[in-house]
XYZ file of C-alpha atoms in Angstrom:
575
model
C 95.213 61.347 123.180
C 98.075 58.639 123.774
C 99.561 57.891 126.302
C 103.268 59.126 125.067
C 102.021 62.405 123.658
C 100.830 63.584 127.378
C 104.276 62.996 128.786
C 105.449 64.910 125.963
C 102.554 67.982 126.496
C 103.937 67.224 130.257
C 107.500 67.675 130.069
C 107.197 70.449 127.728
C 105.006 72.488 130.421
C 107.026 71.077 132.571
C 110.067 73.108 130.813
C 108.369 76.185 129.708
C 108.134 76.365 133.636
C 110.986 75.453 135.013
C 113.046 77.792 132.797
C 110.982 80.845 132.825
C 111.373 80.733 136.792
C 114.932 80.169 136.867
C 115.665 83.235 134.756
C 113.068 85.582 135.833
C 114.261 84.397 139.790
C 117.943 85.085 138.923
C 118.470 86.847 136.343
C 115.521 89.288 135.810
C 113.568 89.829 138.813
C 114.644 93.506 140.079
C 112.428 94.300 136.130
C 109.468 92.572 138.124
C 109.601 93.638 141.182
C 109.935 97.296 139.491
C 107.356 96.715 137.365
C 104.974 95.853 141.005
C 106.197 99.142 141.941
C 105.143 101.138 139.271
C 101.437 100.061 139.895
C 98.985 100.194 142.676
C 95.834 97.100 142.734
C 93.281 97.823 145.201
C 89.906 96.443 146.252
C 87.528 99.213 146.340
C 84.678 98.892 144.497
C 85.139 102.121 142.491
C 88.698 101.422 141.448
C 87.545 97.819 140.161
C 85.034 99.993 137.993
C 87.347 102.511 136.669
C 89.015 99.333 135.018
C 85.676 99.476 132.793
C 86.787 103.684 131.547
C 89.487 101.818 129.093
C 88.560 98.515 126.773
C 89.791 95.253 127.291
C 88.827 95.669 130.875
C 88.759 91.508 131.729
C 92.350 91.864 130.293
C 93.788 94.761 132.354
C 91.837 93.918 135.861
C 93.196 90.018 135.355
C 96.479 91.386 134.694
C 96.755 93.879 136.926
C 96.097 91.370 139.592
C 98.432 89.200 139.104
C 101.176 91.602 139.331
C 100.598 92.796 142.233
C 101.812 89.601 143.308
C 106.124 90.671 141.652
C 106.377 92.129 145.087
C 106.966 89.264 146.497
C 110.824 86.867 145.960
C 110.326 85.091 143.789
C 106.000 85.500 143.091
C 106.721 87.449 139.655
C 108.931 84.608 138.239
C 106.352 82.138 139.351
C 103.502 84.066 137.900
C 105.684 84.789 134.163
C 105.781 80.480 134.402
C 102.333 79.718 135.320
C 101.174 82.079 132.011
C 103.979 80.551 129.976
C 102.647 76.882 129.923
C 98.599 78.111 130.122
C 99.205 80.342 126.879
C 101.243 76.644 125.620
C 98.604 74.504 126.645
C 95.872 76.606 124.709
C 97.747 77.327 121.755
C 98.684 73.526 121.649
C 94.978 72.785 121.988
C 94.120 75.718 119.658
C 96.358 75.134 116.970
C 95.448 71.151 117.445
C 92.363 72.144 116.462
C 92.208 73.854 113.578
C 95.315 72.302 111.742
C 95.037 68.230 113.727
C 99.017 68.813 113.564
C 100.899 66.344 114.876
C 103.222 68.889 115.462
C 101.111 71.298 117.190
C 102.455 70.952 120.551
C 106.210 72.073 119.077
C 104.297 74.915 116.742
C 102.783 76.470 120.510
C 105.851 76.638 121.938
C 107.055 79.631 119.180
C 103.861 82.275 120.884
C 105.311 81.388 124.143
C 109.225 82.457 123.011
C 107.456 85.448 121.458
C 105.557 86.414 125.384
C 108.807 85.694 127.131
C 111.366 87.858 125.212
C 108.009 90.389 125.105
C 108.828 90.380 129.200
C 111.952 91.442 128.845
C 111.062 94.968 127.696
C 109.917 97.246 131.349
C 106.408 97.716 128.445
C 105.815 94.665 128.471
C 102.978 93.415 130.997
C 101.535 90.521 131.969
C 97.730 92.600 130.639
C 98.876 90.784 127.413
C 99.591 87.465 128.239
C 96.325 87.433 129.655
C 95.032 88.925 126.651
C 96.278 85.944 124.374
C 94.803 83.423 127.150
C 92.013 85.052 127.059
C 91.089 85.245 123.097
C 92.242 81.365 123.190
C 89.869 80.310 125.742
C 87.240 82.484 123.616
C 87.900 80.546 120.636
C 87.632 77.430 122.323
C 84.481 77.060 123.918
C 83.641 78.019 120.497
C 84.871 75.590 119.337
C 83.267 73.188 121.447
C 79.987 74.470 120.664
C 77.916 71.830 118.411
C 75.159 73.615 117.275
C 75.503 75.274 114.397
C 73.513 78.304 115.213
C 74.659 78.845 118.758
C 77.688 78.695 117.331
C 77.780 81.329 115.238
C 76.030 83.107 117.492
C 78.786 83.092 119.699
C 80.608 84.269 117.470
C 78.733 87.709 116.185
C 78.571 88.187 119.903
C 82.500 88.001 120.504
C 83.665 89.059 117.729
C 81.296 92.708 118.722
C 82.179 92.587 122.524
C 85.414 91.217 122.179
C 87.353 94.582 122.268
C 85.339 95.787 124.910
C 86.426 93.158 127.741
C 90.163 91.710 126.004
C 91.236 94.429 123.825
C 93.459 94.115 121.133
C 93.648 90.318 121.508
C 90.024 90.294 120.476
C 91.155 90.930 116.753
C 92.694 87.775 116.465
C 89.103 85.493 117.240
C 87.145 86.289 113.678
C 90.508 85.026 112.444
C 90.644 82.009 114.167
C 86.882 80.710 112.958
C 87.415 81.487 109.858
C 91.273 79.179 109.985
C 89.124 76.736 112.067
C 86.007 77.099 109.288
C 88.565 77.176 106.120
C 86.823 73.935 104.947
C 83.172 74.252 105.110
C 80.895 76.093 103.770
C 80.387 78.282 106.550
C 83.662 79.622 105.528
C 82.504 82.636 103.348
C 79.562 84.123 106.139
C 82.381 83.942 109.118
C 84.407 86.665 106.598
C 81.748 89.027 108.135
C 82.890 88.645 111.414
C 86.521 90.071 110.484
C 84.960 94.206 109.676
C 82.192 93.243 113.105
C 85.291 93.365 115.683
C 86.108 96.549 114.280
C 83.009 97.807 115.149
C 82.860 98.572 118.688
C 85.758 99.654 119.428
C 84.969 102.290 116.354
C 81.263 103.352 118.026
C 82.835 103.982 121.346
C 86.520 104.750 121.360
C 85.194 108.726 122.063
C 84.223 107.252 125.915
C 87.960 105.817 126.224
C 89.277 109.124 125.827
C 91.972 107.962 123.924
C 93.031 108.077 119.910
C 91.943 105.696 117.373
C 95.846 103.989 117.289
C 95.958 103.605 121.139
C 92.343 102.301 121.594
C 92.793 99.591 119.131
C 96.099 98.205 120.642
C 95.087 98.696 123.962
C 96.228 97.583 126.789
C 99.207 97.366 124.604
C 101.224 100.097 124.871
C 103.216 99.868 121.225
C 103.373 97.867 118.393
C 105.879 95.687 120.252
C 103.505 94.792 122.601
C 101.700 92.561 119.928
C 104.218 90.513 119.221
C 102.799 87.168 120.705
C 99.839 87.492 119.059
C 101.366 87.960 115.805
C 103.455 85.407 116.210
C 100.473 83.133 116.832
C 98.784 83.804 113.500
C 101.712 83.257 111.426
C 102.354 79.932 113.363
C 98.860 79.357 112.728
C 98.186 80.337 109.090
C 102.020 78.369 108.259
C 100.693 75.902 109.246
C 97.345 75.333 107.839
C 99.964 76.240 104.311
C 102.155 73.184 105.584
C 99.697 70.983 105.962
C 97.902 71.683 102.532
C 100.892 71.310 100.808
C 101.482 68.225 103.136
C 105.252 69.048 103.808
C 107.328 66.486 105.793
C 107.678 66.554 109.257
C 111.551 66.625 109.182
C 111.547 69.519 107.626
C 108.525 71.420 109.292
C 110.638 70.860 112.844
C 113.219 72.471 111.129
C 111.484 74.972 110.269
C 110.477 75.276 113.877
C 113.831 74.871 115.737
C 115.142 77.613 112.761
C 112.300 80.366 113.824
C 111.786 79.160 117.138
C 115.807 80.157 117.612
C 115.878 83.426 115.046
C 112.527 84.330 117.855
C 114.547 84.204 121.008
C 117.911 85.527 119.396
C 115.714 88.408 118.157
C 114.500 89.152 121.011
C 116.870 88.762 123.962
C 119.078 91.253 121.368
C 116.206 94.075 121.228
C 114.528 93.528 124.704
C 117.299 92.073 127.230
C 119.224 95.326 129.473
C 121.175 93.287 131.961
C 122.420 97.014 132.768
C 119.219 98.269 132.976
C 118.658 95.056 135.532
C 121.134 96.939 137.632
C 120.011 99.742 138.125
C 116.584 97.915 139.419
C 118.560 95.606 141.380
C 120.371 98.903 142.936
C 116.837 100.736 143.273
C 114.729 98.065 144.659
C 117.305 96.940 147.448
C 117.265 100.867 148.498
C 113.635 100.497 147.946
C 113.512 97.225 150.180
C 116.008 99.527 153.583
C 118.980 97.048 152.558
C 121.538 99.643 152.367
C 124.195 96.934 152.824
C 123.276 94.969 149.875
C 123.311 97.988 148.053
C 127.132 98.003 148.850
C 127.518 94.630 147.923
C 126.205 94.670 144.388
C 127.683 98.146 143.792
C 131.507 96.767 144.262
C 130.141 93.232 142.179
C 129.548 95.237 139.462
C 132.082 96.422 136.586
C 128.862 98.665 135.578
C 129.814 102.226 135.028
C 126.570 104.399 135.255
C 125.405 107.665 137.302
C 122.552 105.554 138.174
C 124.732 103.319 140.313
C 127.086 106.122 141.155
C 123.229 107.429 142.949
C 122.456 104.986 144.683
C 125.981 104.173 145.452
C 126.374 107.241 147.081
C 123.332 107.187 149.384
C 124.230 103.698 150.514
C 127.009 104.732 151.661
C 126.204 108.195 152.865
C 123.596 105.994 155.464
C 126.835 104.402 157.058
C 128.757 107.106 157.329
C 130.906 106.022 154.481
C 130.729 108.899 151.989
C 133.567 110.816 152.746
C 135.914 107.326 153.422
C 135.105 105.886 149.914
C 133.201 108.326 147.648
C 136.234 107.416 144.759
C 136.522 104.451 145.483
C 133.487 103.783 143.166
C 133.207 105.346 139.880
C 132.077 109.265 140.067
C 130.768 110.429 137.195
C 131.402 113.942 138.506
C 128.644 115.440 140.299
C 125.745 114.014 138.391
C 125.865 110.117 139.905
C 124.898 112.361 143.056
C 121.456 114.125 142.347
C 119.063 113.079 139.836
C 117.581 115.896 137.998
C 113.631 116.354 138.216
C 113.678 118.099 134.868
C 111.966 117.748 131.077
C 115.014 116.337 129.910
C 114.539 113.607 131.533
C 112.333 110.111 131.614
C 109.941 109.484 134.567
C 111.705 106.828 135.591
C 114.653 109.222 136.722
C 112.435 111.289 137.892
C 110.308 108.510 140.188
C 114.335 107.525 141.457
C 115.168 111.076 143.095
C 113.267 111.424 144.936
C 114.967 108.843 147.433
C 118.286 111.199 147.763
C 115.510 114.109 148.641
C 114.064 112.324 151.021
C 117.356 110.846 152.051
C 118.797 114.296 152.902
C 115.591 115.456 154.885
C 114.579 118.035 152.001
C 110.930 116.792 152.409
C 109.818 119.529 149.888
C 111.806 118.152 147.131
C 110.658 114.491 147.712
C 107.317 115.314 147.642
C 107.270 117.613 144.588
C 109.177 114.457 142.826
C 107.230 111.782 144.405
C 104.034 113.527 143.489
C 105.599 113.505 139.811
C 106.792 110.199 139.700
C 103.613 108.767 140.328
C 102.127 111.615 137.689
C 104.090 110.208 134.978
C 104.201 106.709 135.791
C 102.592 104.637 133.066
C 99.834 103.888 135.324
C 99.697 107.434 137.359
C 99.119 104.799 140.012
C 102.632 104.078 142.178
C 102.491 101.897 145.133
C 105.540 103.058 146.125
C 105.170 107.237 145.360
C 102.200 106.436 147.635
C 104.512 104.673 150.211
C 106.681 107.348 149.989
C 104.303 110.265 149.976
C 102.960 108.758 153.454
C 105.992 109.173 154.947
C 106.812 112.848 153.794
C 103.638 113.668 155.448
C 104.257 111.821 158.439
C 107.658 113.663 159.212
C 105.811 117.162 158.009
C 103.628 116.430 160.762
C 100.577 116.611 158.048
C 98.922 113.291 159.951
C 95.743 113.757 157.670
C 97.549 114.146 154.852
C 99.349 110.905 155.723
C 95.879 108.990 156.366
C 94.872 109.780 152.943
C 98.030 107.811 151.040
C 97.643 104.528 154.107
C 93.747 104.464 153.611
C 94.707 103.954 149.889
C 97.189 101.627 150.213
C 95.068 99.622 153.191
C 93.081 98.218 150.199
C 96.118 96.349 148.820
C 97.091 92.760 149.531
C 100.673 92.506 150.293
C 101.108 96.553 151.543
C 98.674 96.469 154.707
C 101.262 95.216 157.574
C 103.247 98.393 156.370
C 99.909 100.392 156.462
C 99.417 99.055 160.319
C 102.473 100.110 161.566
C 102.290 103.281 159.871
C 98.808 104.082 160.750
C 99.276 103.173 164.767
C 101.862 105.890 164.784
C 99.974 108.769 162.185
C 96.415 107.818 164.667
C 98.730 107.985 168.091
C 101.145 110.865 166.839
C 103.876 109.389 168.243
C 107.456 110.204 167.359
C 108.987 106.621 166.457
C 112.660 106.199 165.657
C 112.392 106.375 162.662
C 110.238 109.952 162.740
C 112.409 111.533 165.451
C 115.723 111.105 162.948
C 114.090 112.750 160.416
C 112.207 115.109 161.849
C 116.020 116.261 163.275
C 116.919 116.771 159.562
C 113.965 119.251 158.216
C 114.768 122.767 157.712
C 112.346 124.470 160.824
C 112.229 127.630 158.470
C 111.398 128.242 154.795
C 112.791 130.320 151.863
C 112.146 131.535 149.088
C 114.430 129.111 146.219
C 115.455 128.211 143.517
C 113.921 124.613 143.456
C 116.155 123.558 140.263
C 118.897 124.700 141.839
C 119.804 121.464 144.271
C 123.194 122.674 146.174
C 121.717 125.504 147.455
C 118.691 123.084 148.785
C 121.475 121.530 150.225
C 123.314 123.926 152.049
C 120.553 125.087 153.060
C 119.417 122.055 155.065
C 123.594 122.643 156.366
C 122.545 125.819 157.750
C 119.486 124.831 159.200
C 121.204 122.006 161.317
C 125.386 121.348 160.554
C 124.393 117.897 162.332
C 122.836 116.732 159.239
C 125.730 114.811 158.594
C 124.720 112.722 155.317
C 123.330 116.561 153.856
C 126.911 117.794 154.939
C 129.216 114.880 153.350
C 126.473 115.709 150.262
C 127.501 119.361 150.249
C 131.156 118.792 150.635
C 131.243 115.845 148.071
C 129.427 118.216 145.620
C 132.236 121.104 145.881
C 135.109 117.698 145.292
C 133.474 116.847 142.650
C 133.051 119.310 140.923
C 136.805 120.424 142.138
C 135.661 123.736 144.106
C 138.054 123.247 146.394
C 137.148 127.307 147.313
C 133.806 126.594 148.318
C 134.829 122.947 149.761
C 137.424 124.496 152.218
C 134.566 127.477 153.057
C 132.439 125.157 154.333
C 134.302 122.566 155.125
C 135.900 125.201 157.753
C 131.990 126.382 158.368
C 130.403 123.471 158.963
C 133.032 120.886 159.792
C 135.153 121.777 161.917
C 133.611 123.275 164.921
C 132.168 119.115 164.842
C 135.612 117.684 165.563
C 134.873 115.701 163.635
C 137.689 112.895 162.575
C 138.835 113.795 159.158
C 137.745 110.948 157.123
C 140.161 110.169 153.926
C 138.380 111.728 151.215
C 138.486 115.580 152.383
C 141.855 114.850 154.429
C 143.000 114.856 150.842
C 140.968 117.308 149.587
C 142.303 119.491 152.474
C 146.372 119.422 151.513
C 145.572 119.643 148.288
C 143.586 123.252 149.121
C 146.180 123.729 151.610
C 149.304 123.616 149.781
C 147.676 125.971 146.577
C 147.326 128.309 149.235
C 150.823 127.890 150.480
C 149.449 128.311 154.650
C 152.379 127.642 157.478
C 152.863 124.248 158.911
C 151.220 125.058 162.445
C 148.087 126.229 159.775
C 148.249 122.599 157.953
C 147.878 120.640 161.600
C 145.207 123.010 162.803
C 143.082 120.934 160.457
C 144.165 117.447 162.413
C 144.746 115.827 158.658
C 146.211 112.741 160.404
C 150.236 111.625 159.234
C 149.600 108.500 156.978
C 147.419 110.830 154.687
C 150.529 113.553 154.752
C 152.707 111.108 154.110
C 151.373 109.423 151.005
C 150.397 113.324 149.150
C 153.990 113.352 149.714
C 154.631 111.203 147.925
C 151.362 111.685 145.258
C 153.311 114.934 145.011
C 157.070 113.253 143.761
C 155.312 110.694 142.093
C 153.214 113.267 139.766
C 156.542 115.308 139.551
C 158.511 112.188 137.941
C 155.415 110.318 135.878
C 153.558 114.124 135.344
C 150.865 112.571 132.560
C 151.668 109.160 133.467
C 147.487 108.232 134.018
C 147.949 105.136 134.340
C 151.199 104.079 136.551
C 149.523 107.068 138.829
C 145.734 105.261 138.891
C 147.317 101.796 139.930
C 148.965 103.473 142.975
C 146.671 106.376 144.162
C 143.136 105.827 141.494
C 141.431 105.704 145.077
C 142.522 109.135 145.885
C 141.131 112.587 145.275
C 144.485 114.119 144.805
C 144.568 111.289 141.358
C 140.616 112.742 140.623
C 141.253 116.776 141.296
C 144.651 115.903 138.759
C 143.271 113.476 135.896
C 139.372 113.307 135.857
C 137.445 115.098 132.942
C 133.549 116.196 133.030
C 131.688 114.386 131.351
C 128.266 113.377 131.597
C 126.865 109.597 131.109
């Protein structure tokens, strides 16, 4: 390898690493955070041995080990950048070994592009990348053996056992061997490797407790996960054909560019989801406890979605701003307040739903949602749900139950600091500030209720403790967004008046509408202590509404963030 070629190789590897890191760090970081949150990698013999219960144990073990570093800010982008660079180097060496092509360095970029765009999907994991890397390492190891008999033995062993330790990527190995021996007298004997690679998966698939198609695909969960492997094989076959036909280098370079561009554009179009990235941003910042950041991100986003409303409303409630700023943000009626735990929802929605129940102080629903979120997540072991379950048990005073989850999390690499703090509180049975606050929210008696009747659950919390302002604001906001002013006024009179709380903006606007409908006396209006500015605003809106009637655009420009506008013009539609 000449000096100029080494420089070229270094430049390409560096470009791949830099582009990958910058994209995933600044445009897609929260997808990587979420991928770590739905996985739990613990350092115990039993856990590590559990990887042998499924095919591709080495691929899965390595991929999950790397995924835990997604917990760190910048950790996920760094890991992916390293994986893509290693993929390119090994792809280049393998293509060079087989085709002897001077353009191998450019062909090797295509599988990396395929893996890059595949990682834009939530279903694509580091396991797939490590599978490609491991099969290329096996091939390079095999091709470096000089003794023909030893090489044959190694090829047979790798073909038979490959699926056991690297999963579906092993099916590529015999194809690489055949292409390597294409012009050799050993080509025909090596064709026997093709059926050999299927022997072990078919013989022992019963021990994996997986259907045949899932056994063959594993660790990929869907056929799209095999795209990097398919592209690599496609590249090799095309390159061998072009070498045979002695195609001009200029045409080959042009072909590589066109294929790479088509792969990148098609992959981005099918997999990238920047709206979901915005949702994961709010979700992760909520998980990290960065309430102000959630409100800031929501203010910048022009995306209208119930999940964005869900996290925005929680952040506003935490900071006491919900009854003041409720209508400054997009509200899809009541669907942005509560995420239901039902069979109509996907596993991500169920996982998200525990955040509100925990915030309100309903530990029963929070525990139910967290357990289901953990169960329905792809690996059935979520570090995030484990942490939440530990917190719930601590709030409930179930110290042994909390210790169970803390002990598991204590075996991880990056959650130890959190565990040490919580374990100290749990072992001492101490009442730290956060525990005191959460315990004031929870109900001190129980009742029989429908687990799907969330408004009944919230009202029960408020009945138990009217000073639980977060639950109270959610109850009143639910009625307002549902345009149920009768229930709103009843709850307001019952719970809010006695608190002598200053009348928040949205509540004052709603009260004025209801009091106007009831045609109450001026004395009764004054009894609610609604500000004079709001009263003047209501008079202005009433006159404006009479003049413009159904002119939505003019009304929105002037009164778009008021409950008056919402009450008259909002239509109920689930997003």
